[in-house]
Amino acid sequence: MRLEAGRTRRILQVEFADGGRRVIGCGVQNAPRSESGSQEALLAWDAETGALLQTVTNDFAINRLAVSEDGLRLAAACSDNMLRTYDARTLALQQEFRTHDAPLSVVAWHPSGKVVLTAAEDLAIRFWNLERRQFIGEIIGPPSAAHGLVGSPAGTRLIGVFGDKSVRVWEIGSLLEQAGL
């Protein structure tokens, strides 16, 4: 199977969503990123046929996507310092709010589905309760911008991969317990 690209010039990332029925991705249309005429896009394909089902264009770059464990929500780390969440079936915007003072580089879901973790070029990793749209806490001082974040299945530890080629592990269970999660 091959995913139809439509007008998309470059696909940057893809993820399965909606119980494996959809593939969601982000990409750049018309021209290379940051060139005149380029447009950022969020895309959805049928996972069986590869047919392009939907394209939502944006005025901001999506640097990284993460699909919730239930496959129904999508979190986007955006270049305009914003975290955005979408319905994975319709690509309808659910929430958007400023999470950092620099472009977001990574986003990840906590296994509970209630918390999203963001990392940005400001060298902070932050935890957000999406139900309350509330800041929970942060880890300050990673050595460089994060390239990846993943929580343990139990949700008590966090692994970060950084631009300086380091990998760090943090215990986060007490931070989430203090927040009532």
XYZ file of N, CA, C and O in Angstrom:
724
model
N 0.837 -1.170 0.000
C 0.000 0.000 0.000
C 0.888 1.241 0.000
O 1.949 1.262 0.605
N 0.413 2.266 -0.634
C 1.116 3.536 -0.677
C 0.138 4.638 -0.290
O -1.009 4.651 -0.744
N 0.588 5.559 0.565
C -0.266 6.675 0.957
C -0.276 7.725 -0.142
O 0.777 8.132 -0.626
N -1.471 8.146 -0.541
C -1.599 9.216 -1.532
C -1.117 10.515 -0.907
O -1.488 10.854 0.210
N -0.318 11.269 -1.623
C 0.246 12.496 -1.073
C -0.574 13.729 -1.412
O -0.450 14.759 -0.751
N -1.419 13.682 -2.427
C -2.156 14.871 -2.819
C -1.190 15.987 -3.180
O -0.214 15.773 -3.888
N -1.419 17.169 -2.646
C -0.534 18.313 -2.903
C 0.647 18.355 -1.945
O 1.448 19.278 -1.996
N 0.739 17.391 -1.057
C 1.784 17.416 -0.048
C 3.137 17.110 -0.672
O 3.322 16.098 -1.328
N 4.059 18.012 -0.453
C 5.399 17.892 -1.023
C 6.287 16.976 -0.184
O 7.099 16.231 -0.696
N 6.115 17.072 1.135
C 6.949 16.279 2.038
C 6.136 15.897 3.263
O 5.539 16.750 3.910
N 6.135 14.612 3.582
C 5.464 14.130 4.784
C 6.525 13.960 5.854
O 7.537 13.298 5.640
N 6.304 14.574 7.016
C 7.317 14.630 8.059
C 7.171 13.543 9.113
O 8.148 13.124 9.712
N 5.931 13.111 9.368
C 5.691 12.100 10.396
C 4.324 11.493 10.161
O 3.403 12.174 9.696
N 4.163 10.217 10.493
C 2.854 9.557 10.440
C 2.665 8.706 11.695
O 3.631 8.258 12.308
N 1.411 8.521 12.060
C 1.035 7.709 13.224
C -0.278 7.003 12.909
O -1.136 7.568 12.231
N -0.457 5.778 13.427
C -1.760 5.121 13.344
C -2.686 5.752 14.373
O -2.251 6.136 15.461
N -3.981 5.834 14.055
C -4.978 6.383 14.975
C -6.303 5.651 14.763
O -6.436 4.856 13.828
N -7.265 5.944 15.606
C -8.625 5.419 15.492
C -8.632 3.895 15.344
O -9.209 3.354 14.407
N -7.935 3.226 16.264
C -7.908 1.768 16.258
C -7.217 1.168 15.044
O -7.524 0.052 14.647
N -6.306 1.927 14.445
C -5.586 1.448 13.276
C -6.308 1.668 11.965
O -5.815 1.295 10.905
N -7.486 2.297 12.006
C -8.255 2.545 10.788
C -7.761 3.756 9.996
O -8.020 3.873 8.815
N -7.068 4.651 10.674
C -6.557 5.860 10.025
C -5.064 5.988 10.247
O -4.526 5.523 11.246
N -4.428 6.672 9.319
C -3.049 7.103 9.478
C -3.108 8.627 9.479
O -3.724 9.236 8.599
N -2.511 9.236 10.495
C -2.490 10.694 10.622
C -1.049 11.146 10.434
O -0.120 10.521 10.949
N -0.861 12.238 9.737
C 0.484 12.746 9.518
C 0.530 14.249 9.408
O -0.502 14.918 9.321
N 1.735 14.771 9.413
C 1.932 16.193 9.172
C 2.919 16.337 8.024
O 3.776 15.478 7.809
N 2.768 17.414 7.284
C 3.633 17.607 6.132
C 3.608 19.043 5.641
O 2.983 19.916 6.235
N 4.287 19.241 4.536
C 4.413 20.560 3.921
C 3.885 20.468 2.500
O 4.231 19.543 1.757
N 3.053 21.425 2.125
C 2.481 21.453 0.786
C 3.121 22.537 -0.063
O 3.613 23.534 0.463
N 3.063 22.353 -1.364
C 3.405 23.338 -2.394
C 4.885 23.636 -2.555
O 5.377 23.706 -3.657
N 5.623 23.886 -1.494
C 7.035 24.261 -1.582
C 7.731 23.775 -0.315
O 7.073 23.476 0.678
N 9.062 23.669 -0.322
C 9.765 23.259 0.903
C 9.447 24.173 2.086
O 9.175 25.362 1.909
N 9.476 23.594 3.292
C 9.182 24.345 4.518
C 9.994 25.623 4.554
O 11.163 25.636 4.231
N 9.366 26.685 4.955
C 9.920 28.031 5.145
C 10.167 28.782 3.835
O 10.583 29.922 3.860
N 9.882 28.180 2.689
C 9.984 28.922 1.432
C 8.652 29.573 1.117
O 7.604 29.117 1.562
N 8.701 30.625 0.340
C 7.492 31.310 -0.076
C 6.552 30.319 -0.760
O 6.974 29.524 -1.596
N 5.290 30.352 -0.365
C 4.298 29.470 -0.959
C 4.117 28.153 -0.243
O 3.212 27.390 -0.574
N 4.961 27.848 0.750
C 4.786 26.585 1.474
C 3.617 26.718 2.439
O 3.291 27.801 2.907
N 2.979 25.605 2.716
C 1.869 25.590 3.650
C 1.944 24.298 4.445
O 2.153 23.223 3.895
N 1.793 24.411 5.742
C 1.834 23.254 6.636
C 0.474 22.556 6.611
O -0.560 23.210 6.447
N 0.480 21.234 6.787
C -0.776 20.495 6.717
C -0.799 19.339 7.703
O 0.228 18.727 7.996
N -1.997 19.051 8.187
C -2.313 17.864 8.964
C -3.135 16.989 8.030
O -4.070 17.478 7.385
N -2.776 15.707 7.904
C -3.398 14.838 6.912
C -3.936 13.565 7.540
O -3.395 13.088 8.539
N -4.977 13.002 6.938
C -5.536 11.728 7.391
C -5.749 10.829 6.183
O -6.271 11.276 5.154
N -5.324 9.555 6.325
C -5.485 8.568 5.263
C -6.269 7.369 5.789
O -6.229 7.064 6.978
N -6.907 6.663 4.899
C -7.490 5.370 5.204
C -6.339 4.372 5.315
O -5.533 4.237 4.383
N -6.231 3.683 6.437
C -5.099 2.790 6.676
C -5.140 1.542 5.806
O -4.107 0.911 5.598
N -6.300 1.174 5.290
C -6.408 -0.011 4.426
C -6.051 0.301 2.979
O -5.346 -0.457 2.333
N -6.549 1.418 2.468
C -6.394 1.721 1.042
C -5.287 2.728 0.741
O -4.837 2.816 -0.396
N -4.917 3.530 1.737
C -3.937 4.591 1.508
C -4.541 5.843 0.921
O -3.831 6.811 0.632
N -5.857 5.859 0.743
C -6.524 7.028 0.161
C -6.462 8.214 1.121
O -6.702 8.057 2.324
N -6.127 9.364 0.598
C -6.116 10.592 1.385
C -7.556 10.984 1.676
O -8.348 11.193 0.755
N -7.915 11.052 2.952
C -9.284 11.347 3.355
C -9.504 12.816 3.662
O -10.588 13.353 3.434
N -8.477 13.449 4.217
C -8.677 14.815 4.708
C -7.342 15.525 4.811
O -6.327 14.923 5.159
N -7.361 16.816 4.538
C -6.206 17.680 4.715
C -6.665 18.946 5.414
O -7.639 19.565 5.003
N -5.978 19.308 6.494
C -6.251 20.559 7.209
C -4.976 21.385 7.121
O -3.925 20.954 7.598
N -5.060 22.553 6.496
C -3.871 23.395 6.358
C -3.761 24.348 7.534
O -4.753 24.716 8.156
N -2.506 24.727 7.831
C -2.206 25.545 9.004
C -1.262 26.674 8.636
O -0.494 26.561 7.679
N -1.251 27.712 9.460
C -0.293 28.808 9.310
C 0.938 28.598 10.183
O 1.782 29.464 10.268
N 1.033 27.469 10.843
C 2.125 27.164 11.757
C 2.667 25.779 11.410
O 1.959 24.956 10.837
N 3.905 25.536 11.750
C 4.502 24.223 11.514
C 4.164 23.281 12.661
O 4.196 23.681 13.833
N 3.847 22.052 12.328
C 3.684 21.000 13.323
C 5.004 20.248 13.358
O 5.396 19.610 12.383
N 5.704 20.352 14.480
C 7.024 19.738 14.602
C 6.974 18.271 14.993
O 7.880 17.511 14.677
N 5.927 17.875 15.713
C 5.807 16.480 16.132
C 4.357 16.188 16.497
O 3.657 17.037 17.033
N 3.935 14.954 16.244
C 2.594 14.479 16.578
C 2.685 13.336 17.580
O 3.670 12.599 17.592
N 1.629 13.176 18.353
C 1.492 12.005 19.228
C 0.020 11.640 19.292
O -0.833 12.508 19.448
N -0.261 10.353 19.170
C -1.634 9.849 19.247
C -1.842 9.262 20.632
O -0.981 8.539 21.147
N -2.985 9.565 21.246
C -3.302 9.023 22.566
C -3.409 7.500 22.488
O -3.635 6.928 21.415
N -3.267 6.840 23.637
C -3.292 5.382 23.664
C -4.605 4.812 23.157
O -4.621 3.738 22.566
N -5.716 5.535 23.351
C -6.996 5.036 22.842
C -7.160 5.310 21.348
O -8.133 4.868 20.736
N -6.212 6.041 20.750
C -6.230 6.301 19.319
C -7.216 7.352 18.861
O -7.385 7.571 17.664
N -7.872 8.028 19.805
C -8.932 8.960 19.447
C -8.525 10.430 19.486
O -9.256 11.287 18.986
N -7.385 10.724 20.097
C -6.935 12.117 20.180
C -5.519 12.237 19.652
O -4.713 11.315 19.742
N -5.247 13.393 19.143
C -3.964 13.697 18.556
C -3.430 14.958 19.214
O -4.164 15.933 19.384
N -2.175 14.941 19.632
C -1.521 16.128 20.189
C -0.447 16.570 19.206
O 0.263 15.743 18.630
N -0.337 17.885 19.007
C 0.620 18.439 18.060
C 1.516 19.450 18.760
O 1.028 20.384 19.409
N 2.832 19.262 18.611
C 3.833 20.215 19.104
C 4.093 21.193 17.963
O 4.563 20.787 16.900
N 3.791 22.462 18.191
C 3.794 23.427 17.091
C 4.888 24.485 17.223
O 5.343 24.793 18.324
N 5.257 25.041 16.094
C 6.356 26.007 16.031
C 6.010 27.359 16.637
O 6.899 28.148 16.925
N 4.733 27.617 16.850
C 4.310 28.900 17.420
C 4.158 28.829 18.945
O 3.416 29.610 19.536
N 4.858 27.884 19.582
C 4.892 27.693 21.041
C 3.591 27.110 21.603
O 3.380 27.129 22.808
N 2.744 26.617 20.740
C 1.424 26.139 21.145
C 1.342 24.617 21.105
O 1.942 23.973 20.244
N 0.560 24.083 22.038
C 0.136 22.693 22.020
C -1.289 22.690 21.494
O -2.122 23.479 21.954
N -1.546 21.830 20.524
C -2.896 21.709 19.994
C -3.315 20.247 20.063
O -2.498 19.364 19.806
N -4.588 20.014 20.422
C -5.114 18.654 20.394
C -6.267 18.622 19.402
O -7.007 19.597 19.235
N -6.381 17.467 18.733
C -7.377 17.275 17.689
C -8.112 15.965 17.906
O -7.565 15.028 18.499
N -9.319 15.883 17.387
C -10.047 14.631 17.303
C -9.406 13.828 16.171
O -9.314 14.316 15.041
N -8.946 12.624 16.441
C -8.229 11.832 15.431
C -9.138 11.342 14.311
O -8.659 11.010 13.237
N -10.442 11.311 14.544
C -11.380 10.866 13.493
C -11.732 11.991 12.533
O -11.888 11.756 11.344
N -11.878 13.209 13.056
C -12.359 14.319 12.222
C -11.303 15.392 11.969
O -11.518 16.275 11.143
N -10.200 15.358 12.709
C -9.154 16.392 12.721
C -9.679 17.742 13.204
O -9.073 18.783 12.963
N -10.818 17.721 13.910
C -11.356 18.948 14.495
C -10.474 19.377 15.667
O -10.108 18.542 16.511
N -10.139 20.649 15.722
C -9.346 21.193 16.821
C -10.155 21.107 18.107
O -11.310 21.530 18.150
N -9.549 20.551 19.175
C -10.219 20.450 20.469
C -9.709 21.497 21.447
O -10.493 22.123 22.146
N -8.387 21.643 21.529
C -7.781 22.590 22.464
C -6.542 23.192 21.830
O -5.888 22.548 21.011
N -6.216 24.402 22.253
C -4.924 24.986 21.909
C -4.536 25.964 23.002
O -5.371 26.720 23.481
N -3.294 25.871 23.423
C -2.804 26.828 24.403
C -1.290 26.884 24.375
O -0.617 25.946 23.970
N -0.788 28.031 24.806
C 0.656 28.274 24.825
C 1.266 27.485 25.976
O 0.810 27.575 27.109
N 2.308 26.725 25.688
C 2.900 25.873 26.701
C 4.346 26.219 27.018
O 4.853 25.807 28.054
N 5.013 26.919 26.136
C 6.429 27.250 26.310
C 6.685 28.641 25.740
O 5.838 29.214 25.063
N 7.890 29.142 25.974
C 8.328 30.416 25.411
C 9.239 30.207 24.209
O 10.009 31.098 23.849
N 9.141 29.053 23.605
C 9.951 28.704 22.432
C 9.181 27.652 21.636
O 8.250 27.019 22.165
N 9.556 27.434 20.389
C 8.877 26.410 19.587
C 8.948 25.033 20.245
O 9.987 24.638 20.779
N 7.842 24.317 20.203
C 7.793 22.967 20.751
C 8.525 22.012 19.820
O 8.409 22.119 18.598
N 9.277 21.091 20.392
C 10.009 20.115 19.590
C 9.405 18.724 19.695
O 9.508 17.934 18.762
N 8.766 18.408 20.823
C 8.257 17.059 21.061
C 6.980 17.130 21.895
O 6.828 18.018 22.741
N 6.115 16.163 21.681
C 4.920 15.998 22.497
C 4.715 14.499 22.715
O 5.037 13.692 21.847
N 4.217 14.122 23.895
C 3.946 12.717 24.201
C 2.761 12.649 25.158
O 2.566 13.549 25.978
N 1.992 11.584 25.050
C 0.878 11.335 25.961
C 1.350 10.489 27.139
O 2.104 9.540 26.955
N 0.881 10.820 28.325
C 1.048 9.946 29.477
C 0.050 8.801 29.302
O -1.037 9.005 28.738
N 0.365 7.586 29.760
C -0.552 6.449 29.579
C -1.956 6.672 30.143
O -2.901 6.035 29.683
N -2.118 7.573 31.109
C -3.448 7.843 31.672
C -4.382 8.492 30.663
O -5.600 8.449 30.829
N -3.823 9.123 29.627
C -4.637 9.843 28.652
C -5.079 11.210 29.121
O -5.691 11.958 28.374
N -4.760 11.573 30.365
C -5.164 12.859 30.924
C -4.050 13.898 30.858
O -4.305 15.084 31.026
N -2.819 13.431 30.648
C -1.655 14.311 30.726
C -0.888 14.252 29.408
O -0.711 13.184 28.832
N -0.455 15.431 28.966
C 0.431 15.525 27.811
C 1.735 16.154 28.283
O 1.745 17.074 29.101
N 2.844 15.635 27.767
C 4.169 16.167 28.071
C 4.666 16.905 26.837
O 4.516 16.407 25.716
N 5.231 18.083 27.046
C 5.776 18.858 25.939
C 7.229 19.200 26.240
O 7.611 19.381 27.387
N 8.022 19.299 25.181
C 9.405 19.758 25.294
C 9.604 20.802 24.213
O 8.987 20.738 23.146
N 10.489 21.767 24.510
C 10.678 22.865 23.573
C 12.135 23.282 23.531
O 12.970 22.799 24.314
N 12.402 24.196 22.629
C 13.757 24.725 22.480
C 14.182 25.567 23.682
O 15.331 25.979 23.765
N 13.273 25.834 24.639
C 13.632 26.556 25.864
C 14.236 25.622 26.918
O 14.476 26.019 28.049
N 14.481 24.372 26.537
C 15.129 23.362 27.382
C 14.323 23.021 28.636
O 14.868 22.772 29.707
N 13.019 22.988 28.489
C 12.139 22.570 29.577
C 11.224 21.460 29.062
O 10.844 21.448 27.891
N 10.888 20.538 29.950
C 9.875 19.520 29.693
C 8.734 19.830 30.643
O 8.943 19.925 31.861
N 7.541 20.004 30.105
C 6.398 20.398 30.934
C 5.280 19.374 30.851
O 5.102 18.719 29.836
N 4.522 19.297 31.946
C 3.421 18.358 32.100
C 2.124 19.150 32.174
O 2.036 20.106 32.952
N 1.109 18.725 31.406
C -0.155 19.458 31.303
C -1.324 18.518 31.539
O -1.424 17.477 30.903
N -2.222 18.910 32.448
C -3.479 18.199 32.643
C -4.453 18.754 31.609
O -4.856 19.919 31.696
N -4.818 17.955 30.626
C -5.683 18.441 29.559
C -7.126 18.644 30.000
O -7.805 19.526 29.486
N -7.601 17.822 30.945
C -8.977 17.978 31.407
C -9.189 19.346 32.053
O -10.228 19.968 31.888
N -8.191 19.799 32.794
C -8.296 21.090 33.485
C -7.557 22.210 32.758
O -7.581 23.347 33.204
N -6.837 21.811 31.690
C -6.006 22.773 30.956
C -5.055 23.476 31.918
O -4.920 24.687 31.945
N -4.388 22.643 32.715
C -3.603 23.130 33.840
C -2.168 22.615 33.781
O -1.918 21.448 33.496
N -1.242 23.519 34.090
C 0.171 23.173 34.211
C 0.353 22.337 35.475
O -0.142 22.690 36.540
N 1.061 21.213 35.360
C 1.287 20.336 36.503
C 2.681 20.528 37.080
O 2.864 20.582 38.282
N 3.678 20.599 36.223
C 5.058 20.724 36.670
C 6.006 20.658 35.495
O 5.584 20.524 34.345
N 7.297 20.748 35.809
C 8.273 20.733 34.724
C 9.611 20.171 35.183
O 9.911 20.121 36.371
N 10.370 19.758 34.201
C 11.759 19.369 34.390
C 12.576 20.425 33.670
O 12.405 20.639 32.476
N 13.433 21.100 34.411
C 14.258 22.172 33.852
C 15.675 21.663 33.644
O 16.187 20.908 34.453
N 16.276 22.113 32.576
C 17.698 21.869 32.397
C 18.125 20.641 31.648
O 19.255 20.194 31.831
N 17.268 20.061 30.777
C 17.843 19.039 29.911
C 19.018 19.656 29.142
O 19.057 20.866 28.937
N 19.979 18.846 28.726
C 21.203 19.376 28.126
C 21.007 20.078 26.783
O 21.815 20.921 26.398
N 19.959 19.727 26.065
C 19.672 20.333 24.765
C 18.216 20.041 24.443
O 17.523 19.389 25.226
N 17.747 20.517 23.303
C 16.350 20.295 22.934
C 16.064 18.800 22.809
O 16.889 18.031 22.313
N 14.898 18.401 23.261
C 14.492 16.996 23.200
C 14.123 16.608 21.773
O 13.508 17.382 21.048
N 14.491 15.393 21.405
C 14.096 14.818 20.122
C 13.039 13.743 20.307
O 12.410 13.331 19.340
N 12.879 13.277 21.541
C 11.885 12.251 21.819
C 11.597 12.154 23.298
O 12.480 12.378 24.125
N 10.344 11.859 23.627
C 9.906 11.615 25.001
C 9.008 10.389 24.984
O 8.178 10.236 24.090
N 9.163 9.543 25.989
C 8.263 8.404 26.116
C 8.129 8.065 27.600
O 9.111 8.073 28.343
N 6.887 7.813 28.004
C 6.623 7.417 29.374
C 6.589 5.912 29.497
O 6.283 5.201 28.536
N 6.914 5.419 30.683
C 6.836 3.977 30.936
C 5.368 3.556 30.914
O 4.476 4.370 31.140
N 5.086 2.264 30.659
C 3.691 1.812 30.636
C 2.940 2.118 31.927
O 1.753 2.413 31.899
N 3.630 2.073 33.076
C 2.987 2.389 34.350
C 2.839 3.892 34.556
O 2.148 4.330 35.476
N 3.513 4.679 33.727
C 3.406 6.130 33.828
C 4.222 6.751 34.935
O 4.015 7.911 35.277
N 5.181 6.016 35.493
C 5.957 6.533 36.623
C 7.340 7.035 36.236
O 8.005 7.679 37.029
N 7.775 6.709 35.012
C 9.088 7.170 34.560
C 8.970 7.795 33.178
O 8.074 7.468 32.405
N 9.907 8.665 32.887
C 9.968 9.353 31.600
C 11.374 9.213 31.045
O 12.350 9.409 31.771
N 11.463 8.886 29.771
C 12.750 8.827 29.079
C 12.767 9.953 28.058
O 11.795 10.142 27.315
N 13.863 10.697 28.019
C 14.049 11.752 27.035
C 15.300 11.503 26.219
O 16.321 11.066 26.753
N 15.221 11.765 24.932
C 16.354 11.669 24.015
C 16.652 13.091 23.557
O 15.741 13.820 23.141
N 17.929 13.492 23.603
C 18.291 14.887 23.389
C 19.282 15.075 22.248
O 19.970 14.134 21.851
N 19.342 16.307 21.767
C 20.183 16.654 20.633
C 21.664 16.448 20.855
O 22.422 16.329 19.896
N 22.092 16.405 22.094
C 23.517 16.177 22.376
C 23.843 14.678 22.441
O 24.890 14.290 22.918
N 22.913 13.843 21.984
C 23.041 12.383 21.935
C 22.898 11.719 23.290
O 23.230 10.546 23.459
N 22.406 12.450 24.283
C 22.205 11.848 25.602
C 20.776 11.315 25.725
O 19.870 11.742 25.016
N 20.621 10.363 26.638
C 19.326 9.804 26.993
C 19.226 9.900 28.506
O 20.140 9.508 29.218
N 18.124 10.446 28.984
C 17.933 10.606 30.435
C 16.635 9.946 30.865
O 15.675 9.903 30.095
N 16.603 9.490 32.103
C 15.420 8.866 32.689
C 15.079 9.614 33.971
O 15.962 9.887 34.793
N 13.797 9.947 34.136
C 13.328 10.628 35.343
C 12.186 9.838 35.973
O 11.372 9.244 35.268
N 12.130 9.870 37.291
C 10.983 9.350 38.034
C 9.961 10.476 38.089
O 10.272 11.564 38.570
N 8.743 10.241 37.585
C 7.732 11.304 37.536
C 6.478 10.968 38.329
O 5.560 11.765 38.403
N 6.453 9.781 38.945
C 5.271 9.351 39.675
C 4.853 10.319 40.760
O 3.668 10.640 40.890
N 5.800 10.826 41.559
C 5.440 11.727 42.655
C 4.911 13.068 42.134
O 4.002 13.641 42.731
N 5.433 13.548 41.040
C 4.943 14.802 40.443
C 3.484 14.652 40.058
O 2.652 15.526 40.352
N 3.140 13.535 39.451
C 1.752 13.311 39.041
C 0.836 13.037 40.239
O -0.308 13.477 40.247
N 1.353 12.353 41.250
C 0.557 12.129 42.466
C 0.222 13.450 43.156
O -0.901 13.642 43.626
N 1.195 14.356 43.227
C 0.973 15.675 43.835
C -0.116 16.440 43.084
O -0.844 17.232 43.678
N -0.227 16.192 41.793
C -1.249 16.856 40.983
C -2.597 16.128 41.042
O -3.552 16.537 40.390
N -2.664 15.045 41.824
C -3.909 14.304 41.974
C -4.195 13.353 40.822
O -5.354 12.981 40.613
N -3.170 12.950 40.119
C -3.372 12.032 38.977
C -2.822 10.650 39.274
O -1.941 10.447 40.018
